CSV table of C-alpha atoms in Angstrom, one decimal:
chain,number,residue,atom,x,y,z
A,1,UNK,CA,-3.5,11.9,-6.8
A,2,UNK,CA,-4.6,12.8,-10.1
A,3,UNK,CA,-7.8,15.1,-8.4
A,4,UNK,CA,-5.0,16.6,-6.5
A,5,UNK,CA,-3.5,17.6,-9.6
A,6,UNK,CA,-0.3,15.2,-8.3
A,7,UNK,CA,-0.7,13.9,-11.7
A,8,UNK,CA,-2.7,13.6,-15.3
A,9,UNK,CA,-5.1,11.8,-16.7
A,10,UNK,CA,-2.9,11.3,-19.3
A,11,UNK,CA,-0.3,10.0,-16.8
A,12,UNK,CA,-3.4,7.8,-15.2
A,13,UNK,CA,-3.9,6.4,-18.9
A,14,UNK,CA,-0.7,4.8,-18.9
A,15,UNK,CA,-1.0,3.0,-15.6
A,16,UNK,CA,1.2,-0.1,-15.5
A,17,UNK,CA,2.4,0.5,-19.1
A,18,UNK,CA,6.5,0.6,-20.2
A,19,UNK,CA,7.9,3.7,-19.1
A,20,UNK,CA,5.6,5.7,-17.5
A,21,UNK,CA,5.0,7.0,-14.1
A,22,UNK,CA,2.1,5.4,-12.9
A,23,UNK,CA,3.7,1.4,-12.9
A,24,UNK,CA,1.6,-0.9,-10.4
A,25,UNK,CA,4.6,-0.6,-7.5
A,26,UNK,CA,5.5,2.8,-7.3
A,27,UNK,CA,8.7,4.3,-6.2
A,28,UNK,CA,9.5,7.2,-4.0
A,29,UNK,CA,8.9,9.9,-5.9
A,30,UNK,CA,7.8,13.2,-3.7
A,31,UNK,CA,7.2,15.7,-6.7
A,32,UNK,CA,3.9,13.7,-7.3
A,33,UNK,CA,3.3,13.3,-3.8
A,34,UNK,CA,4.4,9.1,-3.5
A,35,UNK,CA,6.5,9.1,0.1
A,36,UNK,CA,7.8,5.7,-0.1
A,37,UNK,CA,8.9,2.4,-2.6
A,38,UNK,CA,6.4,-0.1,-2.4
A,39,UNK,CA,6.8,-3.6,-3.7
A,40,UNK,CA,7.3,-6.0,-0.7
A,41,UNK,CA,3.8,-7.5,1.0
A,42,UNK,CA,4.4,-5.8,4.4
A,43,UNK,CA,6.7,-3.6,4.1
A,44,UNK,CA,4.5,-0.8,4.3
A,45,UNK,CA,3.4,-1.6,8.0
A,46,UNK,CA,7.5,-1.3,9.1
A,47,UNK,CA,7.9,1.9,7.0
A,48,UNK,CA,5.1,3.1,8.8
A,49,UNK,CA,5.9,2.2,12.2
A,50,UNK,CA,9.4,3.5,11.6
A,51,UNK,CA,8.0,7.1,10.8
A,52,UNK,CA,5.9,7.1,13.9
A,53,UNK,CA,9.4,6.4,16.4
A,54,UNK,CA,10.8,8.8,14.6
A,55,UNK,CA,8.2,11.1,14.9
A,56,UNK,CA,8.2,10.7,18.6
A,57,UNK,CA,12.2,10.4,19.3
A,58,UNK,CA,11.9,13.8,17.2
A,59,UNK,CA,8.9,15.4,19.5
A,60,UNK,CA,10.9,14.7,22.8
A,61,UNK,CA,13.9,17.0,20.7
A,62,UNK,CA,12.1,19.9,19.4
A,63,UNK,CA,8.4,19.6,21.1
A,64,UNK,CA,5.2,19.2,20.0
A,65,UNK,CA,4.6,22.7,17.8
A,66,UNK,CA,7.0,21.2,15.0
A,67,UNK,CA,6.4,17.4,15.7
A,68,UNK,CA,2.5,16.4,16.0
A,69,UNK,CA,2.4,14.1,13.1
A,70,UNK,CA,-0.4,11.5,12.9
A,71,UNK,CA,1.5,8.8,10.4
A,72,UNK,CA,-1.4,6.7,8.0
A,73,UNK,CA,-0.2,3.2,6.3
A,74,UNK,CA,-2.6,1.4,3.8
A,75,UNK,CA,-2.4,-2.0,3.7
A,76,UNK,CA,-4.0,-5.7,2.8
A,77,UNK,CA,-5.0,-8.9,3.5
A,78,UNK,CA,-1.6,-9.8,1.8
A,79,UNK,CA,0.3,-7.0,4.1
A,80,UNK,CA,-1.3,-8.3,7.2
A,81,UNK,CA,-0.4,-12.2,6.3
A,82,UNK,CA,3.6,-11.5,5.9
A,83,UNK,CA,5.1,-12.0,8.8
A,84,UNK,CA,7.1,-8.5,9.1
A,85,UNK,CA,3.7,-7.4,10.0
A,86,UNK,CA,3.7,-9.7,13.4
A,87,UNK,CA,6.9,-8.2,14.4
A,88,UNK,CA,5.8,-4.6,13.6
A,89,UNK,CA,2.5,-5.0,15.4
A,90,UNK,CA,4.7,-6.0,18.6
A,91,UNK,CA,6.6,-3.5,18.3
A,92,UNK,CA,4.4,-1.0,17.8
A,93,UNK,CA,1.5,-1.8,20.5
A,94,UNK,CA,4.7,-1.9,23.0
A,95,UNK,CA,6.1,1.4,22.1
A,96,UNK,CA,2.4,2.7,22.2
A,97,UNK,CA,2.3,4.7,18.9
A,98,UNK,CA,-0.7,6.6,19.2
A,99,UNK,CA,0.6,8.5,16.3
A,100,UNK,CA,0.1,5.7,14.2
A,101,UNK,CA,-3.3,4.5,12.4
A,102,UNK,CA,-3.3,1.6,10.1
A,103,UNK,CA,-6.3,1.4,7.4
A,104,UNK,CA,-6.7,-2.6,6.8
A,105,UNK,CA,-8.8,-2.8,3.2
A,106,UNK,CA,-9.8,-6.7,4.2
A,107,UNK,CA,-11.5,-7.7,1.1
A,108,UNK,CA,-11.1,-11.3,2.0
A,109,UNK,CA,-9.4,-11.7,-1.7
A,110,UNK,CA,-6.6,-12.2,-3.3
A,111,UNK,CA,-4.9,-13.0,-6.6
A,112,UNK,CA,-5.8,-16.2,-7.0
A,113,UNK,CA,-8.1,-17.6,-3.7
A,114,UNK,CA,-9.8,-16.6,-1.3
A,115,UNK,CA,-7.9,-15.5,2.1
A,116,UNK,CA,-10.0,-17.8,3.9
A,117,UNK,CA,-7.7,-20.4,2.1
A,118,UNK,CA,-4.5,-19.5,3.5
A,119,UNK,CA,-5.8,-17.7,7.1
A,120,UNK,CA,-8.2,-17.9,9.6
A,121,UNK,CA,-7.7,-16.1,12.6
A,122,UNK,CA,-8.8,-13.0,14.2
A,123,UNK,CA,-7.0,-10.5,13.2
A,124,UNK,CA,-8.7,-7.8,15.4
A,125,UNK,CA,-8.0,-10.0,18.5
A,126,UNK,CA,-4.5,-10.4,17.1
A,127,UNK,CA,-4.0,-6.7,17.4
A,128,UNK,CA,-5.9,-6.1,20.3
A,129,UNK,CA,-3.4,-9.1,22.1
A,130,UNK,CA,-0.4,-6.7,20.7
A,131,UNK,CA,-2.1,-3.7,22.5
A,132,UNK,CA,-3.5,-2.0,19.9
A,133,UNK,CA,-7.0,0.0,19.6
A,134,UNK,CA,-9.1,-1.6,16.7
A,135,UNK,CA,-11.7,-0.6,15.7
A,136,UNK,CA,-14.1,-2.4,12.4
A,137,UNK,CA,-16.4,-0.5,10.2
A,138,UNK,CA,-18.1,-1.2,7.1
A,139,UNK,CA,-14.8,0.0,4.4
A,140,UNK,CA,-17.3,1.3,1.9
A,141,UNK,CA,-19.1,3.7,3.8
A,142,UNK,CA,-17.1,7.2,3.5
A,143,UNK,CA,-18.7,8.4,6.9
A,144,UNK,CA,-18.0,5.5,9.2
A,145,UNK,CA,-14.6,6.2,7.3
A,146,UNK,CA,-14.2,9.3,8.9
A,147,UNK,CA,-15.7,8.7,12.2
A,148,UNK,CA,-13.1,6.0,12.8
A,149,UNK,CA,-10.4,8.3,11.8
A,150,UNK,CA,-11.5,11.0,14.0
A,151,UNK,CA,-11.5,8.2,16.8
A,152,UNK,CA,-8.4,7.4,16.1
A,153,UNK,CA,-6.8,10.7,16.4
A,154,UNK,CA,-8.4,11.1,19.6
A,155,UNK,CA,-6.6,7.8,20.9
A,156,UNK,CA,-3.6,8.7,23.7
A,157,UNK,CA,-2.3,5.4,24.2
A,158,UNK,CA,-1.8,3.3,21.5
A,159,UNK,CA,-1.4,2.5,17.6
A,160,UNK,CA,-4.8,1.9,16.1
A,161,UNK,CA,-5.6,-0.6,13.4
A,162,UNK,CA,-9.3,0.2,11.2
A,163,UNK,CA,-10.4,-2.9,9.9
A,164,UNK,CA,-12.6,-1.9,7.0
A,165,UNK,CA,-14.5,-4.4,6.1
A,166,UNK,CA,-14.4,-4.2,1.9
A,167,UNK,CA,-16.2,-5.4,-0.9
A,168,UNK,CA,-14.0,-6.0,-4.1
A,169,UNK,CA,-15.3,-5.0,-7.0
A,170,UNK,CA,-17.8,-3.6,-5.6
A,171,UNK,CA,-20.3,-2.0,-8.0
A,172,UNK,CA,-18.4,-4.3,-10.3
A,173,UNK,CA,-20.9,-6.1,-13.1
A,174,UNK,CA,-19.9,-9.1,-15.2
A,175,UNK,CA,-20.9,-9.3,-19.2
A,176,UNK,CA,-23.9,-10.8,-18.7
A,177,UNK,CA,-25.3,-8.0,-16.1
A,178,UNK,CA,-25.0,-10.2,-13.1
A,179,UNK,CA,-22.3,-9.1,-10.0
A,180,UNK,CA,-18.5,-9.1,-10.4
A,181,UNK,CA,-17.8,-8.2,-6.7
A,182,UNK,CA,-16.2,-10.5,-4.5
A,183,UNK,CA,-14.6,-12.5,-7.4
A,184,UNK,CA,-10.5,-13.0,-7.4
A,185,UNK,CA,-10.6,-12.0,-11.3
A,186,UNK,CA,-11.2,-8.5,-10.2
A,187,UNK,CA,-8.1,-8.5,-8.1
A,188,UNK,CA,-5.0,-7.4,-10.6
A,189,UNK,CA,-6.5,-7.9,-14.2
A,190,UNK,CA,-8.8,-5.3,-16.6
A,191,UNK,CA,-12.6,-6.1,-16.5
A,192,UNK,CA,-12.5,-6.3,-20.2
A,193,UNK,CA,-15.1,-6.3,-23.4
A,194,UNK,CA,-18.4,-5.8,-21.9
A,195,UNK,CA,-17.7,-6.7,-18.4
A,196,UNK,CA,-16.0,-3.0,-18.5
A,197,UNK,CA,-18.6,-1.5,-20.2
A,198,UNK,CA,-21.2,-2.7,-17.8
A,199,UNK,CA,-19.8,-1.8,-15.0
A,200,UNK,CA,-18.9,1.9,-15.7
A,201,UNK,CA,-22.4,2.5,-16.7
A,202,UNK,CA,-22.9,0.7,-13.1
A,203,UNK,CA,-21.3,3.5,-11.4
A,204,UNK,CA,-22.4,6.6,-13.0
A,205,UNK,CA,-19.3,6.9,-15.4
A,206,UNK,CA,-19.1,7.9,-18.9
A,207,UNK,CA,-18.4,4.6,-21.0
A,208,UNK,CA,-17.0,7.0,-23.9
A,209,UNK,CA,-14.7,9.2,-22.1
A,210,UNK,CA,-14.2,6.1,-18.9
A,211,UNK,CA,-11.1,8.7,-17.5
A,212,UNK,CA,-13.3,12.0,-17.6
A,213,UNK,CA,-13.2,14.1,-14.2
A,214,UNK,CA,-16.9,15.2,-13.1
A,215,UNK,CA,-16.6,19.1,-12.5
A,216,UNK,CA,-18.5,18.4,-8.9
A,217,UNK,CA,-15.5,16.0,-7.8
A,218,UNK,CA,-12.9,17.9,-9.4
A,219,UNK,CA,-14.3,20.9,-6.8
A,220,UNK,CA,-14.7,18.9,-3.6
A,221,UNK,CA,-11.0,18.3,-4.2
A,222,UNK,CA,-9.9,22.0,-5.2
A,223,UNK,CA,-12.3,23.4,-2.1
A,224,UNK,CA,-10.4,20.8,-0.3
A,225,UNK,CA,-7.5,22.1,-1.0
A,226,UNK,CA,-8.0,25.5,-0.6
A,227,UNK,CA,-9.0,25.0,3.2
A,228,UNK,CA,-6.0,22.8,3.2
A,229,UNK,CA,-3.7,26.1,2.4
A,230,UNK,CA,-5.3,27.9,5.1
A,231,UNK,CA,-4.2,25.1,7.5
A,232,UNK,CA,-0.6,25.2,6.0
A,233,UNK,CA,-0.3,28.8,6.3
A,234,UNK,CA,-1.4,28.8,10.2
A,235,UNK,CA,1.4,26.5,11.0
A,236,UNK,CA,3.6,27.9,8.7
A,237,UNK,CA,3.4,30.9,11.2
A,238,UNK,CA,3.3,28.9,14.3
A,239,UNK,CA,6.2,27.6,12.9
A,240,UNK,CA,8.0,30.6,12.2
A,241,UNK,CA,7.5,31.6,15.5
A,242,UNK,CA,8.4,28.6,17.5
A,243,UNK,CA,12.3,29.1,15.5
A,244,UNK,CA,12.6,32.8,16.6
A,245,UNK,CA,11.7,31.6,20.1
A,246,UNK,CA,13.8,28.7,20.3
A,247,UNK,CA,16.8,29.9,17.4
A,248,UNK,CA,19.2,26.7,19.2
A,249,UNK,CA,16.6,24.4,18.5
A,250,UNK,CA,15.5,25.6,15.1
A,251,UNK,CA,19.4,25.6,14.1
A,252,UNK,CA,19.3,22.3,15.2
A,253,UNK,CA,16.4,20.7,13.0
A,254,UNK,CA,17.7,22.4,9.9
A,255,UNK,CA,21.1,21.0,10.5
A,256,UNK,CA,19.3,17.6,11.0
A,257,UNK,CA,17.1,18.0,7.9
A,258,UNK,CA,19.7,19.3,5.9
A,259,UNK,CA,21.1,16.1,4.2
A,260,UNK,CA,24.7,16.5,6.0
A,261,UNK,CA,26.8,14.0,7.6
A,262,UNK,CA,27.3,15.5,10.8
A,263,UNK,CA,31.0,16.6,11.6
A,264,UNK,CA,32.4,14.2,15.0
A,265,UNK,CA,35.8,14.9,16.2
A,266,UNK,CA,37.5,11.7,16.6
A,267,UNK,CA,40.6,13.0,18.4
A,268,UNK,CA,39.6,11.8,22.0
A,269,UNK,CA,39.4,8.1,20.8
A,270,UNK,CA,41.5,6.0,21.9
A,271,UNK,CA,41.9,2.3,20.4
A,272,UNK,CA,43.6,-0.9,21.9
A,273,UNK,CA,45.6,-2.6,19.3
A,274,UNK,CA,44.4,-6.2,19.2
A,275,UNK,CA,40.9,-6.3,20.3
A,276,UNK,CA,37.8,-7.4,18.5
A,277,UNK,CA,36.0,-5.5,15.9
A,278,UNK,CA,32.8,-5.1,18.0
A,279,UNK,CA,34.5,-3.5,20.9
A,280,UNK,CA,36.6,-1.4,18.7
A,281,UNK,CA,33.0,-0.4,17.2
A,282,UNK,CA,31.7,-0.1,20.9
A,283,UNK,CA,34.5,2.6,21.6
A,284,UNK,CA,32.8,4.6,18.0
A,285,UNK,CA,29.2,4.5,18.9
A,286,UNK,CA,30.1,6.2,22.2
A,287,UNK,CA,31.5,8.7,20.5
A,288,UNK,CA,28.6,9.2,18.1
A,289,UNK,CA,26.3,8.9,21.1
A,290,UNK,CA,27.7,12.1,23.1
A,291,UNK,CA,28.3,14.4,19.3
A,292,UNK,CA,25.2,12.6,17.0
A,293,UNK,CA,22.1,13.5,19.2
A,294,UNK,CA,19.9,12.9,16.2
A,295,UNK,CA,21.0,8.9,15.5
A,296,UNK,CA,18.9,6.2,17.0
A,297,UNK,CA,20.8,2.7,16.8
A,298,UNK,CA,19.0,-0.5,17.5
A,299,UNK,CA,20.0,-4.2,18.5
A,300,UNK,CA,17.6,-6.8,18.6
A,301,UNK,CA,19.1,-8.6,21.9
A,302,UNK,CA,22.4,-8.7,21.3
A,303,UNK,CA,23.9,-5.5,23.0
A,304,UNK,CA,25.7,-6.8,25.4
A,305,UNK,CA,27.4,-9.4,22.3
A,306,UNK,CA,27.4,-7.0,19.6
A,307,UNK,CA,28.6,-4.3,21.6
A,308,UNK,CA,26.1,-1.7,20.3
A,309,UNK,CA,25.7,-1.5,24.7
A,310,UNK,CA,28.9,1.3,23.5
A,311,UNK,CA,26.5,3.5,22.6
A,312,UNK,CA,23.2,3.0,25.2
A,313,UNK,CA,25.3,3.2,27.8
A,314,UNK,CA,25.5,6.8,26.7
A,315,UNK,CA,21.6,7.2,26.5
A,316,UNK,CA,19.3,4.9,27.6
A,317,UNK,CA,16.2,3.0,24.9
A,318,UNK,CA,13.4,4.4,23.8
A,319,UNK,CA,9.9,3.5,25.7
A,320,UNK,CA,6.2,3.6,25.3
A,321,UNK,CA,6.2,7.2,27.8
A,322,UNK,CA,9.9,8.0,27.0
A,323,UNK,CA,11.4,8.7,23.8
A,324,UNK,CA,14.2,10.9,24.9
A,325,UNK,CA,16.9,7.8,24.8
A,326,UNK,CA,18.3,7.0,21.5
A,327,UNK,CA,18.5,3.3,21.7
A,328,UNK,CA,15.9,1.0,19.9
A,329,UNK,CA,15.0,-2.3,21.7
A,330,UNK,CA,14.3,-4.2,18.7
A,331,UNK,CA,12.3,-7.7,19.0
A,332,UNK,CA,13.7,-10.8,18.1
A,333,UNK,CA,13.4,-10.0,14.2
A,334,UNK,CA,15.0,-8.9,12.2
A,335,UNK,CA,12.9,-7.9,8.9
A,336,UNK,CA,11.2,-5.0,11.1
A,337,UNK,CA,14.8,-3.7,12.5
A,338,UNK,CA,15.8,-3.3,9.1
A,339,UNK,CA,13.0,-1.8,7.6
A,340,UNK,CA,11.9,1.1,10.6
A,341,UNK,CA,15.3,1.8,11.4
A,342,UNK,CA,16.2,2.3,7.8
A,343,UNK,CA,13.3,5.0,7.6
């Protein structure tokens, strides 16, 4: 972030101290390019997978010139134990996301064991069973990095999981010159004394000024970026003139971007005195359903009992080829319902 000038060394200096804005957790914050909270082991994975139904509920709207997002989550061998991650990887090898890729940094490490303490499955087999495309590759090498991810944007049918196999630490050297990689010491605590010293010698760095930015990085990143704003400015005009093609639909998106409750007229509903809450509720959402086109509402097997079947008798549910309905079969969970329908 910082090499994309998102934020300053200065800012970087202050990481995890009182007050600043680099804490460990970060919160949404767009200005310096942070999309989402974090905090919760696993949340990522939903917030994720919620973007990427979105994206696709929006696609079948407004069509693939405004809507061809590819939607990246990060996560950890502490994500992938949490259970919300289970539900999320049904959900989304079902659905067939394509439009999602999942980077898995599997260090084998964490705060204070080994993972092999706690887990021992196959996580790739896991994912594959879900119906996901996986692919492993060695984490620290930047070009099967990028073959992966051009593999995965290639994929058509489903969500795809990179397990990047990761040394932690690596390049890491204790006090005494011998290797700090691989040890759980590394995970959330400063190297320290000479330990630090050490190992930013280790890795080309400059042990007085530990925070300086080589000129030769600082321009990989600024050439980057420069090709980046060529790219921009071709859809930019692609986009422009999608909306004076399609001026219905392109008053549509804006009114759906905008940040406005949409306007319903509730003058055709008609309510029985005396009746339960949930059918009094069912009588809203059909309402919504025929004047909201832009509201997805979920049940996780209970439409029929909860009466949310008020508004999907209107529409009809999403599906791994369809995502014109606006109805969102969720599993039998209910962290991952809260957490992608929330996005």
């Amino acid at each position: 972030m910082t090499l994309q000038r998102k934020f300053t060394v200065d800012d970087i200096k202050q990481f995890r101290q009182w007050g600043s804005i680099t804490p460990g957790h970060p919160e949404r914050d767009i200005a310096h390019g942070i999309e989402n909270s974090s905090g919760p082991l696993g949340q990522g994975h939903a917030y994720a997978a919620g973007a990427a139904v979105a994206e696709k509920f929006l696609e079948a709207r407004l069509g693939s010139t405004m809507m061809q997002h590819k939607i990246y989550a990060y996560i950890s061998d502490g994500g992938v134990q949490e259970g919300i991650s289970a539900e999320v990887g049904r959900l989304a090898g079902n659905l067939g996301l394509n439009n999602l890729i999942m980077f898995y940094d599997a260090n084998d490490i964490q705060l204070s064991t080994e993972c092999g303490a706690v887990m021992s499955e196959d996580t790739a087999m896991k994912y594959q069973a879900w119906g996901w495309n996986v692919l492993k590759i060695d984490g620290n090498d930047p070009d099967a990095i990028r073959e992966a991810l051009v593999a995965a944007n290639k994929e058509e049918r489903r969500p795809t999981l990179i397990i990047g196999e990761t040394i932690m630490g690596k390049g890491a050297l204790q006090a005494d010159g011998s290797s700090y990689e691989h040890s759980i010491k590394t995970h959330g605590a400063p190297l320290g004394g000479d330990a630090y010293t050490n190992t930013v010698k280790n890795l080309g760095g400059d042990v007085e000024d530990p925070f300086k930015i080589f000129p030769e990085v600082q321009k990989l990143y600024d050439d980057r970026a420069a090709e980046l704003r060529k790219i921009v400015a071709e859809r930019h005009a692609a986009e422009a003139a999608w909306e004076k093609e399609n001026p219905e639909k392109a008053a549509q998106m804006r009114e759906w971007f905008s940040g406005k409750a949409p306007k319903i007229d509730w003058s055709g509903l008609v309510q029985k005195r005396d009746i339960p809450t949930r059918n009094g509720s069912a009588a809203c959402l059909g309402v919504i359903a025929e004047q909201v086109p832009n509201m997805i509402v979920s049940s996780a097997d209970l439409s029929n009992s909860d009466k949310t079947d008020g508004f999907l008798n209107k529409t009809h549910a999403l599906t791994r080829d369809d995502f014109s309905g606006a109805f969102f079969q969720a599993v039998l969970a209910s962290w991952q319902w809260h957490v992608c329908v929330s996005v």
